[in-house]
Coordinates of C-alpha atoms in Angstrom, one line a residue:
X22 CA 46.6 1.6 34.2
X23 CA 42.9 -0.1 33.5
X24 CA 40.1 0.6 34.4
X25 CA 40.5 -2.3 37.1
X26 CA 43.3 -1.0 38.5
X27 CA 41.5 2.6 38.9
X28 CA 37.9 1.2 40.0
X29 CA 40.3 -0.5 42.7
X30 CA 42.3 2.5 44.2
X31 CA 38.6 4.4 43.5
X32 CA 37.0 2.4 46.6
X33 CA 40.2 1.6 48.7
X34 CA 40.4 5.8 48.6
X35 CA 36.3 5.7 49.2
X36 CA 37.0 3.5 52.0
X37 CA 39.8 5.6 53.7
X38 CA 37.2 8.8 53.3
X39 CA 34.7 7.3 55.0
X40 CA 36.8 6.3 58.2
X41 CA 38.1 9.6 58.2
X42 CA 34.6 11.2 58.2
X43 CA 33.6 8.5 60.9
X44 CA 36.4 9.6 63.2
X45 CA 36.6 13.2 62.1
X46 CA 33.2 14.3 61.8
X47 CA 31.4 12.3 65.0
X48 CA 34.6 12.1 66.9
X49 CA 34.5 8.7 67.6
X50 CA 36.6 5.7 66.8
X51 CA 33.8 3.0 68.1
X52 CA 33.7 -0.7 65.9
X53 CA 37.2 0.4 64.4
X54 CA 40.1 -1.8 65.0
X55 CA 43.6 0.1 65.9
X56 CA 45.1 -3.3 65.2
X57 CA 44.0 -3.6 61.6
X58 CA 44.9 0.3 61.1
X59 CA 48.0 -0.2 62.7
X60 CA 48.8 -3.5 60.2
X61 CA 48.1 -1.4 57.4
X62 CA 50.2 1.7 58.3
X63 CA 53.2 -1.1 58.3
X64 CA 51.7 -2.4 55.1
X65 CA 52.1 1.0 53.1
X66 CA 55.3 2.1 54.6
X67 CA 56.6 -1.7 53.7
X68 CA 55.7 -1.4 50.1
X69 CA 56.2 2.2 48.8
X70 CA 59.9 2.1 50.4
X71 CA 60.5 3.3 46.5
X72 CA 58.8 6.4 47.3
X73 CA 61.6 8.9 47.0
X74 CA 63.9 7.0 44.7
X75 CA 61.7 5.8 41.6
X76 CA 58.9 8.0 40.2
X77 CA 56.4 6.6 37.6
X78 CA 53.9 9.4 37.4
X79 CA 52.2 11.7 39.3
X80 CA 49.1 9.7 39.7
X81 CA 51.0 6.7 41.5
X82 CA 53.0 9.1 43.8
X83 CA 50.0 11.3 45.4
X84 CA 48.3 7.7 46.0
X85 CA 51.0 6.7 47.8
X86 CA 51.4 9.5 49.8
X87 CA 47.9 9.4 50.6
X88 CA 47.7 5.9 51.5
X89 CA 50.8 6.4 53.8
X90 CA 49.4 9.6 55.6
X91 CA 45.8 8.6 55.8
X92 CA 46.8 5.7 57.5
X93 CA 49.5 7.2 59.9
X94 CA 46.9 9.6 60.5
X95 CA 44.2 7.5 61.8
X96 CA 46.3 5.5 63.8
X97 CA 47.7 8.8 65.4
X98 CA 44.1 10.0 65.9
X99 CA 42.8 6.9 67.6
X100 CA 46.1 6.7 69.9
X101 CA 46.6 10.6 70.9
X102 CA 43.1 12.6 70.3
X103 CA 41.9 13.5 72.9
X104 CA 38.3 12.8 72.4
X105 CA 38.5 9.8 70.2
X106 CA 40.8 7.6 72.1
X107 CA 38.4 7.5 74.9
X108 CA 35.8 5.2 72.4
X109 CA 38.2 3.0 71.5
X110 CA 36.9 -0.3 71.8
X111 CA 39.8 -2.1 73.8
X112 CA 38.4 -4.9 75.2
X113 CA 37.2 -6.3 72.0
X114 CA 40.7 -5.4 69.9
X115 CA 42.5 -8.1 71.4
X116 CA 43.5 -9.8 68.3
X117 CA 47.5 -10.4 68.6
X118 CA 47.8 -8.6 65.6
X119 CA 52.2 -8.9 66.0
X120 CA 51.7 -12.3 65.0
X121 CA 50.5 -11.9 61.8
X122 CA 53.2 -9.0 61.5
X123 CA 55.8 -11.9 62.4
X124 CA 54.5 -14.5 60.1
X125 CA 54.1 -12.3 56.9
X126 CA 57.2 -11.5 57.0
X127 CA 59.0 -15.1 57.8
X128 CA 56.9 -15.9 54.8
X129 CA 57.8 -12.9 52.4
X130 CA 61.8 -14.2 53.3
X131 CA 60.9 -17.7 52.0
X132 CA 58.3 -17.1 49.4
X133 CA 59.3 -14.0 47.2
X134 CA 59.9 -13.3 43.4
X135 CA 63.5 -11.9 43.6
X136 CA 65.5 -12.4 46.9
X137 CA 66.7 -8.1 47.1
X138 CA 65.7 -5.7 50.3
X139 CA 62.6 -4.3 48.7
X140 CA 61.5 -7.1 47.3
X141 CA 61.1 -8.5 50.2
X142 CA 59.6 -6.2 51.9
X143 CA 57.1 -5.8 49.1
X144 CA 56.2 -9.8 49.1
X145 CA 55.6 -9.1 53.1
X146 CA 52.8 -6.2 52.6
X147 CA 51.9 -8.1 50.3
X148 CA 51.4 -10.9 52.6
X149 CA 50.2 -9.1 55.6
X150 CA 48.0 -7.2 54.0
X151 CA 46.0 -10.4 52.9
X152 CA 45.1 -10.9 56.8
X153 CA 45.2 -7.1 57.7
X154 CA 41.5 -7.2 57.8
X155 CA 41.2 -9.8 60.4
X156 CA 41.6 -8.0 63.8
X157 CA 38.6 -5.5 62.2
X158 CA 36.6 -8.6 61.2
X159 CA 36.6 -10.4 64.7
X160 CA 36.2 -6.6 66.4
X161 CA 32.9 -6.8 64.7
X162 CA 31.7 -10.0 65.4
X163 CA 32.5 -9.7 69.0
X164 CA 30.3 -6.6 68.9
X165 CA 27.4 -7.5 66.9
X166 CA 25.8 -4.3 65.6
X167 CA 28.0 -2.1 63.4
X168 CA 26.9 1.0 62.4
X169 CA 26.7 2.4 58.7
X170 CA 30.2 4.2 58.5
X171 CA 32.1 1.5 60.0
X172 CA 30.0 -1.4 57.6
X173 CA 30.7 0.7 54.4
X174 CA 34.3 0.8 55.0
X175 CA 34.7 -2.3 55.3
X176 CA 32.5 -3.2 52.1
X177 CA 34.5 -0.8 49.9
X178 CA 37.5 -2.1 51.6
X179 CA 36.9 -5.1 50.5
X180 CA 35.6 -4.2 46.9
X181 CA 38.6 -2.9 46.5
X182 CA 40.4 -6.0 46.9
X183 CA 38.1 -7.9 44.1
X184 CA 38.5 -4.9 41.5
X185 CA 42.6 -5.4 41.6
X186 CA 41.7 -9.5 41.1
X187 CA 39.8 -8.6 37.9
X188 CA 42.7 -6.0 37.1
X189 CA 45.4 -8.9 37.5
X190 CA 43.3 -10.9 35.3
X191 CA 43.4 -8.5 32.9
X192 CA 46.8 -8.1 32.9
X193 CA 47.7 -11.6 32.8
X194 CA 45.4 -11.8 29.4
X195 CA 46.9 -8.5 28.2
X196 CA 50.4 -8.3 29.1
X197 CA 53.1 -11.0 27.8
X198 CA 55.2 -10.8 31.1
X199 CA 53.0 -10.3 33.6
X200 CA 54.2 -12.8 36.9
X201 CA 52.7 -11.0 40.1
X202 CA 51.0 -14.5 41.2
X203 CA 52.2 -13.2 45.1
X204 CA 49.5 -10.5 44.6
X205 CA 46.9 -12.9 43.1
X206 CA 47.2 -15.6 45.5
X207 CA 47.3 -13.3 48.5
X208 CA 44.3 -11.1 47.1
X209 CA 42.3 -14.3 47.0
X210 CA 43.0 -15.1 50.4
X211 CA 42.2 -11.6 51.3
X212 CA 38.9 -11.3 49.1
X213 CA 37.5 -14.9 50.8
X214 CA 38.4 -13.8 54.3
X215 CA 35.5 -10.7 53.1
X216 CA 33.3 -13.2 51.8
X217 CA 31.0 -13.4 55.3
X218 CA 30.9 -10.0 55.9
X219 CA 29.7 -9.6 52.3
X220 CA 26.9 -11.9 53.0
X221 CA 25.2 -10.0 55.7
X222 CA 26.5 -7.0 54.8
X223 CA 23.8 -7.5 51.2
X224 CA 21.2 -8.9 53.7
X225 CA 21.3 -5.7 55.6
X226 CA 20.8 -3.7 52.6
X227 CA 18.5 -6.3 50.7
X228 CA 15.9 -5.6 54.3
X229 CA 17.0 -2.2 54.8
X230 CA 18.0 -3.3 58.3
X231 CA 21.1 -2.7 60.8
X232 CA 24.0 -4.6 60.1
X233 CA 24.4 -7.4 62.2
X234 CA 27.3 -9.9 62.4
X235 CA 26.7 -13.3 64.2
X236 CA 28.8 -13.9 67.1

């Protein structure tokens, strides 16, 4: 653990709060996409398959629990509520979100660090969650305005993503055996595919305006 690492699962658990209160709180799932929520309740249950087999402390487990049911949760909610489901922005989710489910994975069984069953599966949430964001990301453009909730999820989201690059950094300058470049690589990817949204998203703030996304 550095501070990195924590700073990292700091804002991805800020980020998850903040859905939650957007759904929970003003019953409504409006500018979320259940495609990207959907990609990353495969993405958790894909890499913490160790979950009930190897413990490393009690800080790593709750975080995965909460990762996993946060994200199951949301997904259920935006599906089966009875309220919420009803501002679900269909028409604009359209993003063939399998296909990046389909392509992660061929990927994680020809690119991987060790060629076992949960490797593999690691290297493909790995993978998939580099592009998870993209069916959220074209939601928004396709509706222009996004509210304040659904803009600072994404923006911690995405801080998240840039605090584990510094903390693999740090790791490769710290620690002797440190070889996660799968991680690194893909977080790049992942941090650039933000880099837009991060524009306008310190425009907004910089005018105090609405967010707006060009279409």
């Amino acid at each position: 653990m550095n501070i990195f690492r924590f700073l990292g699962d700091m804002t991805h658990l800020i980020s998850i709060l903040i859905l939650l209160l957007k759904i929970y709180a003003t019953k409504t799932c409006s500018g979320v996409s259940l495609k990207t929520q959907e990609l990353y309740a495969i993405v958790f249950v894909a890499r913490y398959l160790d979950l009930f087999t190897d413990f490393v402390s009690v800080y790593n487990y709750v975080m995965k629990l909460v990762f996993i049911a946060s994200s199951l949760a949301i997904v259920w909610c935006m599906r089966r509520h009875r309220i919420v489901r009803r501002t679900y922005d269909k028409e604009l989710d359209t993003f063939r979100h399998y296909l990046l489910v389909v392509a992660s994975f061929v990927l994680a069984l020809v690119v991987h660090e060790k060629f076992t069953f949960r490797e593999i599966f690691w290297a493909f949430s790995i993978y998939l969650e580099a592009v998870a964001i993209l069916p959220q990301l074209v939601l928004l453009q396709r509706s222009g305005n996004v509210d304040n909730l659904t803009g600072q999820y994404v923006f911690f989201l995405g801080a998240y993503r840039a605090f584990y690059i510094l903390n693999w950094i740090y790791r490769y300058i710290t620690e002797t055996h440190f070889s996660r470049w799968i991680s690194c690589v893909s977080g790049l990817v992942q941090t650039a595919l933000y880099a837009d949204f991060f524009y306008y998203y310190f425009i907004s703030w910089k005018n105090n305006a609405k967010l707006q996304l060009p279409a």
